[in-house]
Short mmCIF file of C-alpha atoms and ligand atoms in Angstrom, two decimals:
data_model
loop_
_atom_site.label_atom_id
_atom_site.label_comp_id
_atom_site.label_asym_id
_atom_site.label_seq_id
_atom_site.Cartn_x
_atom_site.Cartn_y
_atom_site.Cartn_z
CA UNK A 823 -23.03 -6.16 -18.31
CA UNK A 824 -22.98 -6.77 -14.12
CA UNK A 825 -21.46 -4.57 -11.82
CA UNK A 826 -20.38 -6.06 -8.42
CA UNK A 827 -21.92 -4.32 -5.18
CA UNK A 828 -18.72 -2.03 -3.50
CA UNK A 829 -21.44 -1.49 -0.37
CA UNK A 830 -19.86 -4.17 1.77
CA UNK A 831 -16.42 -3.21 3.17
CA UNK A 832 -13.22 -4.22 2.51
CA UNK A 833 -12.45 -4.74 6.20
CA UNK A 834 -13.84 -7.70 7.73
CA UNK A 835 -12.18 -8.62 11.21
CA UNK A 836 -10.74 -6.86 14.08
CA UNK A 837 -9.77 -9.30 16.33
CA UNK A 838 -10.65 -9.47 19.91
CA UNK A 839 -9.11 -12.74 21.00
CA UNK A 840 -6.32 -12.97 23.81
CA UNK A 841 -7.48 -10.26 26.07
CA UNK A 842 -6.01 -9.69 29.17
CA UNK A 843 -7.37 -5.93 30.02
CA UNK A 844 -10.72 -5.28 28.07
CA UNK A 845 -12.24 -1.96 28.02
CA UNK A 846 -15.70 -1.78 26.84
CA UNK A 847 -15.83 -0.94 23.09
CA UNK A 848 -18.17 1.07 21.43
CA UNK A 849 -19.19 1.22 17.50
CA UNK A 850 -21.04 4.01 15.66
CA UNK A 851 -21.94 3.19 12.25
CA UNK A 852 -24.11 5.07 9.36
CA UNK A 853 -23.65 5.30 5.42
CA UNK A 854 -21.87 7.61 3.46
CA UNK A 855 -20.61 8.13 0.12
CA UNK A 856 -22.49 5.00 -1.45
CA UNK A 857 -20.84 2.59 1.08
CA UNK A 858 -20.98 2.48 5.13
CA UNK A 859 -18.47 4.09 7.45
CA UNK A 860 -17.73 2.78 11.10
CA UNK A 861 -15.87 3.88 14.11
CA UNK A 862 -14.90 1.44 16.69
CA UNK A 863 -13.66 3.47 20.14
CA UNK A 864 -11.62 0.79 22.73
CA UNK A 865 -13.36 2.82 25.38
CA UNK A 866 -15.37 5.61 25.91
CA UNK A 867 -14.72 8.85 28.68
CA UNK A 868 -18.06 8.80 30.39
CA UNK A 869 -18.45 13.03 29.37
CA UNK A 870 -18.14 12.06 26.25
CA UNK A 871 -21.79 11.34 24.93
CA UNK A 872 -21.82 8.86 21.73
CA UNK A 873 -24.81 10.16 20.74
CA UNK A 874 -23.26 13.42 20.35
CA UNK A 875 -20.41 12.16 18.48
CA UNK A 876 -22.51 10.12 16.12
CA UNK A 877 -23.68 13.29 15.35
CA UNK A 878 -20.73 15.53 14.58
CA UNK A 879 -19.27 13.02 12.39
CA UNK A 880 -22.29 12.35 10.23
CA UNK A 881 -22.49 16.49 9.57
CA UNK A 882 -18.93 16.55 8.93
CA UNK A 883 -19.12 13.82 6.28
CA UNK A 884 -22.74 15.35 4.96
CA UNK A 885 -20.39 18.40 4.42
CA UNK A 886 -17.14 16.49 2.48
CA UNK A 887 -20.19 15.27 0.37
CA UNK A 888 -21.30 18.47 -0.17
CA UNK A 889 -17.98 19.76 -2.03
CA UNK A 890 -16.77 16.36 -3.33
CA UNK A 891 -19.58 14.27 -4.33
CA UNK A 892 -19.34 13.55 -8.13
CA UNK A 893 -22.70 11.94 -7.30
CA UNK A 894 -24.59 15.09 -6.14
CA UNK A 895 -25.15 17.30 -9.08
CA UNK A 896 -24.94 20.69 -6.57
CA UNK A 897 -21.75 19.84 -4.72
CA UNK A 898 -18.63 21.71 -5.32
CA UNK A 899 -16.66 19.63 -7.48
CA UNK A 900 -19.93 19.16 -9.53
CA UNK A 901 -20.10 22.35 -10.53
CA UNK A 902 -16.62 23.04 -10.99
CA UNK A 903 -17.18 19.68 -13.79
CA UNK A 904 -20.49 21.30 -15.50
CA UNK A 905 -18.38 25.00 -15.93
CA UNK A 906 -16.88 24.78 -19.03
CA UNK A 907 -15.38 28.61 -18.23
CA UNK A 908 -11.63 28.18 -17.88
CA UNK A 909 -11.28 31.03 -15.80
CA UNK A 910 -11.02 31.14 -12.01
CA UNK A 911 -12.96 29.08 -10.30
CA UNK A 912 -13.24 30.04 -5.87
CA UNK A 913 -13.22 26.61 -4.40
CA UNK A 914 -13.14 25.49 -0.46
CA UNK A 915 -9.70 25.19 0.92
CA UNK A 916 -10.47 21.68 1.68
CA UNK A 917 -10.67 20.61 -2.18
CA UNK A 918 -7.74 22.80 -2.69
CA UNK A 919 -5.81 21.33 0.06
CA UNK A 920 -6.80 17.60 -1.39
CA UNK A 921 -6.11 18.46 -4.82
CA UNK A 922 -2.69 19.78 -3.83
CA UNK A 923 -2.20 15.75 -2.60
CA UNK A 924 -3.54 14.53 -5.31
CA UNK A 925 -1.33 16.55 -7.63
CA UNK A 926 1.41 15.83 -5.55
CA UNK A 927 0.74 11.64 -5.88
CA UNK A 928 0.30 12.12 -9.76
CA UNK A 929 3.76 13.29 -10.07
CA UNK A 930 5.19 10.62 -7.49
CA UNK A 931 3.27 7.60 -9.18
CA UNK A 932 4.44 8.28 -12.56
CA UNK A 933 0.89 9.74 -13.32
CA UNK A 934 -0.71 6.37 -12.53
CA UNK A 935 -3.05 8.71 -10.03
CA UNK A 936 -4.90 11.17 -11.49
CA UNK A 937 -8.39 12.26 -10.56
CA UNK A 938 -9.24 13.68 -14.52
CA UNK A 939 -9.75 10.25 -15.71
CA UNK A 940 -13.83 11.14 -15.24
CA UNK A 941 -14.75 10.92 -18.62
CA UNK A 942 -12.38 7.68 -19.40
CA UNK A 943 -14.37 6.38 -16.22
CA UNK A 944 -18.25 7.25 -18.15
CA UNK A 945 -16.50 6.13 -21.37
CA UNK A 946 -16.40 2.41 -20.27
CA UNK A 947 -19.49 2.07 -18.09
CA UNK A 948 -18.61 2.83 -14.82
CA UNK A 949 -20.25 6.35 -13.42
CA UNK A 950 -23.35 8.17 -14.01
CA UNK A 951 -24.21 7.07 -17.30
CA UNK A 952 -25.55 4.13 -18.22
CA UNK A 953 -23.77 0.78 -18.30
CA UNK A 954 -22.55 0.64 -21.87
CA UNK A 955 -22.83 -1.71 -24.44
CA UNK A 956 -19.77 -3.34 -26.59
CA UNK A 957 -16.42 -1.93 -25.73
CA UNK A 958 -15.52 1.73 -26.50
CA UNK A 959 -13.47 1.73 -29.90
CA UNK A 960 -10.28 3.03 -30.05
CA UNK A 961 -11.04 6.42 -31.78
CA UNK A 962 -13.47 7.33 -28.77
CA UNK A 963 -10.60 6.31 -26.06
CA UNK A 964 -8.27 8.57 -28.42
CA UNK A 965 -10.77 11.54 -28.39
CA UNK A 966 -11.88 10.66 -24.44
CA UNK A 967 -7.76 10.87 -23.70
CA UNK A 968 -7.77 14.55 -24.95
CA UNK A 969 -9.54 15.48 -22.06
CA UNK A 970 -7.82 14.19 -19.30
CA UNK A 971 -4.30 14.92 -17.86
CA UNK A 972 -3.81 16.40 -14.62
CA UNK A 973 -1.94 19.25 -15.90
CA UNK A 974 -4.77 20.95 -17.56
CA UNK A 975 -5.93 21.37 -13.97
CA UNK A 976 -4.19 24.22 -12.36
CA UNK A 977 -4.43 25.51 -8.63
CA UNK A 978 -3.72 29.41 -7.61
CA UNK A 979 -0.33 29.06 -6.30
CA UNK A 980 -1.63 31.98 -3.03
CA UNK A 981 -5.26 32.33 -3.69
CA UNK A 982 -7.82 29.31 -3.06
CA UNK A 983 -8.46 28.90 -6.37
CA UNK A 984 -8.27 26.77 -9.46
CA UNK A 985 -9.07 26.61 -13.15
CA UNK A 986 -9.29 24.30 -16.27
CA UNK A 987 -6.86 24.58 -19.38
CA UNK A 988 -9.98 22.90 -21.37
CA UNK A 989 -13.79 23.54 -20.69
CA UNK A 990 -14.48 19.34 -20.59
CA UNK A 991 -11.81 18.62 -17.73
CA UNK A 992 -13.47 16.94 -14.87
CA UNK A 993 -12.45 15.50 -11.80
CA UNK A 994 -13.43 12.28 -9.91
CA UNK A 995 -12.12 11.80 -6.73
CA UNK A 996 -13.80 8.79 -5.52
CA UNK A 997 -9.97 7.01 -5.51
CA UNK A 998 -9.34 9.61 -2.79
CA UNK A 999 -12.12 11.27 -0.96
CA UNK A 1000 -12.73 8.03 1.36
CA UNK A 1001 -9.43 8.22 2.73
CA UNK A 1002 -9.72 12.25 3.46
CA UNK A 1003 -13.11 11.71 4.78
CA UNK A 1004 -11.53 8.84 6.95
CA UNK A 1005 -8.57 11.26 8.25
CA UNK A 1006 -11.34 14.24 9.16
CA UNK A 1007 -13.32 12.24 10.91
CA UNK A 1008 -10.01 11.00 12.94
CA UNK A 1009 -8.93 14.52 13.11
CA UNK A 1010 -12.65 14.84 15.03
CA UNK A 1011 -11.90 12.11 17.05
CA UNK A 1012 -8.85 12.83 18.54
CA UNK A 1013 -9.65 16.33 19.21
CA UNK A 1014 -12.26 14.89 21.58
CA UNK A 1015 -9.17 13.40 23.17
CA UNK A 1016 -9.83 9.67 22.08
CA UNK A 1017 -6.56 7.82 21.23
CA UNK A 1018 -7.87 4.75 21.23
CA UNK A 1019 -9.78 3.62 17.71
CA UNK A 1020 -10.47 2.56 14.66
CA UNK A 1021 -12.65 4.50 11.96
CA UNK A 1022 -13.25 3.27 8.36
CA UNK A 1023 -15.29 3.87 5.31
CA UNK A 1024 -16.25 1.45 2.62
CA UNK A 1025 -12.68 -0.39 4.08
CA UNK A 1026 -10.58 2.90 4.30
CA UNK A 1027 -9.19 2.62 7.25
CA UNK A 1028 -7.15 4.86 9.97
CA UNK A 1029 -6.15 3.20 13.35
CA UNK A 1030 -5.09 5.06 16.83
CA UNK A 1031 -3.77 3.57 19.48
CA UNK A 1032 -4.59 0.30 20.84
CA UNK A 1033 -7.99 -2.03 20.46
CA UNK A 1034 -10.21 -2.92 23.58
CA UNK A 1035 -7.39 -5.71 24.53
CA UNK A 1036 -4.60 -2.99 24.53
CA UNK A 1037 -2.75 -4.82 21.75
CA UNK A 1038 -2.01 -3.38 18.37
CA UNK A 1039 -5.39 -3.72 16.11
CA UNK A 1040 -5.60 -6.57 13.81
CA UNK A 1041 -6.85 -6.22 10.37
CA UNK A 1042 -7.87 -8.72 7.94
CA UNK A 1043 -7.18 -7.84 4.00
CA UNK A 1044 -10.06 -9.71 2.26
CA UNK A 1045 -9.50 -12.50 -0.25
CA UNK A 1046 -9.49 -10.74 -3.23
CA UNK A 1047 -11.99 -12.67 -5.40
CA UNK A 1048 -15.53 -12.41 -5.95
CA UNK A 1049 -16.35 -16.15 -4.91
CA UNK A 1050 -14.40 -15.97 -1.62
CA UNK A 1051 -15.06 -12.48 -0.48
CA UNK A 1052 -15.23 -12.06 3.47
CA UNK A 1053 -12.12 -14.90 4.35
CA UNK A 1054 -9.24 -13.28 5.18
CA UNK A 1055 -6.16 -13.09 2.87
CA UNK A 1056 -3.47 -12.06 5.18
CA UNK A 1057 -4.26 -10.31 8.69
CA UNK A 1058 -2.24 -7.59 9.43
CA UNK A 1059 -1.29 -5.89 12.79
CA UNK A 1060 -1.03 -2.02 12.95
CA UNK A 1061 -0.82 0.88 15.56
CA UNK A 1062 -1.31 4.16 14.55
CA UNK A 1063 -0.94 4.41 10.83
CA UNK A 1064 -3.98 4.08 7.79
CA UNK A 1065 -4.62 0.98 5.69
CA UNK A 1066 -6.27 1.29 2.13
CA UNK A 1067 -7.08 -1.29 -0.08
CA UNK A 1068 -7.65 -1.45 -3.60
CA UNK A 1069 -8.85 -3.99 -6.39
CA UNK A 1070 -11.63 -4.73 -8.85
CA UNK A 1071 -12.77 -7.74 -7.08
CA UNK A 1072 -15.99 -5.98 -6.21
CA UNK A 1073 -16.14 -3.23 -8.44
CA UNK A 1074 -15.91 -4.65 -12.41
CA UNK A 1075 -18.28 -4.53 -15.49
CA UNK A 1076 -18.59 -7.28 -17.46
CA UNK A 1077 -18.89 -6.22 -21.55
CA UNK A 1078 -19.30 -9.10 -24.17
CA UNK A 1079 -18.33 -11.81 -21.07
CA UNK A 1080 -15.03 -10.48 -20.12
CA UNK A 1081 -14.15 -8.41 -17.14
CA UNK A 1082 -13.14 -4.82 -17.20
CA UNK A 1083 -11.71 -3.58 -13.83
CA UNK A 1084 -12.80 -0.29 -13.02
CA UNK A 1085 -9.30 1.46 -12.22
CA UNK A 1086 -8.50 3.17 -15.79
CA UNK A 1087 -4.85 3.30 -16.46
CA UNK A 1088 -4.59 6.88 -17.17
CA UNK A 1089 -1.85 6.30 -20.11
CA UNK A 1090 -3.59 4.28 -22.21
CA UNK A 1091 -6.95 5.30 -21.39
CA UNK A 1092 -8.46 1.48 -20.81
CA UNK A 1093 -9.03 -0.35 -17.28
CA UNK A 1094 -6.23 -1.82 -16.08
CA UNK A 1095 -5.95 -5.73 -17.09
CA UNK A 1096 -2.24 -6.71 -15.11
CA UNK A 1097 -3.48 -5.67 -12.43
CA UNK A 1098 -3.20 -7.50 -9.06
CA UNK A 1099 -6.08 -8.98 -7.28
CA UNK A 1100 -5.42 -5.83 -4.56
CA UNK A 1101 -3.54 -3.96 -3.37
CA UNK A 1102 -3.01 -3.04 0.44
CA UNK A 1103 -1.00 0.66 1.16
CA UNK A 1104 -0.30 1.68 4.90
CA UNK A 1105 0.84 5.04 5.63
CA UNK A 1106 0.62 7.23 7.99
CA UNK A 1107 -2.57 9.14 6.48
CA UNK A 1108 -5.73 7.77 4.34
CA UNK A 1109 -6.09 10.32 2.01
CA UNK A 1110 -2.13 8.69 0.80
CA UNK A 1111 -3.17 5.10 1.67
CA UNK A 1112 -6.59 5.38 -0.49
CA UNK A 1113 -4.72 7.08 -3.64
CA UNK A 1114 -1.60 5.19 -3.60
CA UNK A 1115 -3.65 1.88 -3.34
CA UNK A 1116 -5.38 3.24 -6.58
CA UNK A 1117 -2.08 4.13 -7.73
CA UNK A 1118 -0.61 0.98 -7.31
CA UNK A 1119 -3.42 -1.21 -9.13
CA UNK A 1120 -2.52 1.37 -12.00
CA UNK A 1121 1.30 0.02 -11.98
CA UNK A 1122 1.57 -3.06 -11.07
CA UNK A 1123 3.18 -5.94 -8.73
CA UNK A 1124 6.50 -5.55 -10.04
CA UNK A 1125 7.36 -2.13 -10.57
CA UNK A 1126 5.02 -1.06 -8.00
CA UNK A 1127 7.15 -2.90 -5.24
CA UNK A 1128 10.18 -1.33 -6.74
CA UNK A 1129 8.39 2.10 -6.10
CA UNK A 1130 7.37 1.49 -2.69
CA UNK A 1131 10.71 0.49 -1.56
CA UNK A 1132 12.04 3.88 -2.94
CA UNK A 1133 9.35 5.82 -1.60
CA UNK A 1134 10.25 3.97 1.70
CA UNK A 1135 6.20 2.98 1.53
CA UNK A 1136 4.67 -0.27 3.05
CA UNK A 1137 2.40 -2.36 -0.06
CA UNK A 1138 1.66 -5.31 -0.53
CA UNK A 1139 0.60 -6.60 -4.13
CA UNK A 1140 -2.10 -9.46 -3.76
CA UNK A 1141 -2.15 -11.92 -6.65
CA UNK A 1142 -3.55 -15.27 -8.01
CA UNK A 1143 -6.21 -17.82 -8.20
CA UNK A 1144 -8.95 -19.16 -6.13
CA UNK A 1145 -7.13 -21.85 -4.83
CA UNK A 1146 -3.61 -20.06 -3.81
CA UNK A 1147 -2.64 -16.75 -3.31
CA UNK A 1148 0.71 -15.02 -3.40
CA UNK A 1149 1.62 -11.71 -1.76
CA UNK A 1150 4.83 -9.43 -3.15
CA UNK A 1151 5.38 -6.71 -0.22
CA UNK A 1152 7.92 -3.95 -0.13
CA UNK A 1153 10.26 -3.76 2.66
CA UNK A 1154 8.18 -1.66 4.56
CA UNK A 1155 4.95 -3.59 4.78
CA UNK A 1156 6.36 -7.14 5.99
CA UNK A 1157 7.02 -5.78 9.53
CA UNK A 1158 2.71 -5.52 9.76
CA UNK A 1159 2.00 -8.63 8.29
CA UNK A 1160 1.15 -11.51 10.94
CA UNK A 1161 -0.49 -14.63 10.67
CA UNK A 1162 -1.34 -16.07 7.14
CA UNK A 1163 -3.91 -17.99 6.05
CA UNK A 1164 -2.22 -21.58 4.35
CA UNK A 1165 -3.45 -21.17 0.89
CA UNK A 1166 -1.28 -17.29 0.65
CA UNK A 1167 2.06 -17.43 0.13
CA UNK A 1168 3.78 -14.32 1.79
CA UNK A 1169 6.89 -13.47 -0.37
CA UNK A 1170 9.09 -10.04 0.28
CA UNK A 1171 10.41 -7.69 -2.40
CA UNK A 1172 13.16 -10.11 -3.44
CA UNK A 1173 15.77 -7.44 -1.78
CA UNK A 1174 16.22 -8.49 1.37
P1 AMP B 1578 -10.54 2.98 -5.84
O1 AMP B 1578 -11.61 2.10 -5.18
O2 AMP B 1578 -10.32 3.74 -4.25
O3 AMP B 1578 -9.57 2.52 -5.80
O4 AMP B 1578 -10.95 4.33 -6.25
C1 AMP B 1578 -10.95 3.84 -8.10
C2 AMP B 1578 -12.28 4.98 -8.52
O5 AMP B 1578 -11.19 5.94 -8.79
C3 AMP B 1578 -12.83 4.18 -9.91
O6 AMP B 1578 -14.16 3.86 -9.49
C4 AMP B 1578 -12.96 5.72 -11.29
O7 AMP B 1578 -14.01 6.46 -9.98
C5 AMP B 1578 -11.67 6.25 -10.13
N1 AMP B 1578 -10.34 6.21 -11.01
C6 AMP B 1578 -10.20 5.12 -11.65
N2 AMP B 1578 -8.80 4.92 -12.51
C7 AMP B 1578 -8.54 5.70 -11.28
C8 AMP B 1578 -7.01 6.85 -11.65
N3 AMP B 1578 -6.20 5.86 -12.70
N4 AMP B 1578 -6.65 7.51 -10.84
C9 AMP B 1578 -7.30 7.89 -10.24
N5 AMP B 1578 -8.75 7.45 -10.25
C10 AMP B 1578 -9.13 6.26 -10.81
MG1 MG B 1579 -8.30 4.47 -3.73
#
């Protein structure tokens, strides 16, 4: 069994060419959530100390991890997961509002996004337990499915509390917490009066204003094959939006010589098989972009592009093999796509 590293972010290239008026960009960076974070500021006013800003971001990320990391036994979410009580559990306002958003996306995505897949993630060998040998059998999958489903989580309507309807319910916020943290860093940076920046955690991005050249920021979406990582499949151009990408090309397990995605279809309890090589979503907040990129990976390109169009969302599905890629984009996505390397064929949803 082999698990590919997700340490290197999907974000690859910020184009710094074609300059007219160049500010002096400042880059802060560090590690969080098993990956890296970075903040690129087009300029830093003299009154703001980069060291102080770095420290504030580190504290903010530390606080989010203390609440939401399933890799920390003492985090709020881990305490909820290990508790077998079905009584109300007092929760932080941050986790409560994140879960309200998760419930909304779960419903809108036809349950494709489901943070209760945790026991399935473990069953397939993507979690904390040792890598698995051989495939889980049907009866293991069926019995594990009894312990999943976001309808088994109740969020209190007036108080900041939540409870499980079964003792086994567990939450895995891996598909949404990075996006949430990006939004929180962006909020911190904006409250300091900074307007032109790009913040990124593990490739989930939030962009504000213009790049150091005074132009829209350009972001390369990585070629979604393990052999060609770090080359650009598509380049998009964005101001004031969030960009998130999901795909199994960096994170998968190999069981008996076959690759299995780390994204689980909550309805079947199995890793997605039909999935596009990668899905990129652009929306206003990074929490939604992150969760929807995972959801669309479950839904697949054909139904996914229809749903994205009906919700007026920008989503791009990249499919194909090593030599030729095809992108299928929702209508709203097309305006972001700029120049494209020759091996990628771009097409819209077919409705234009
Ligand atoms: P991402 O890389 O943002 O697509 O998140 C994938 C991670 O989220 C996986 O490693 C799992 O921990 C978890 N996950 C897997 N499938 C789902 C799903 N259908 N809904 C929500 N979270 C999921
Ligand atoms: Mg995600």
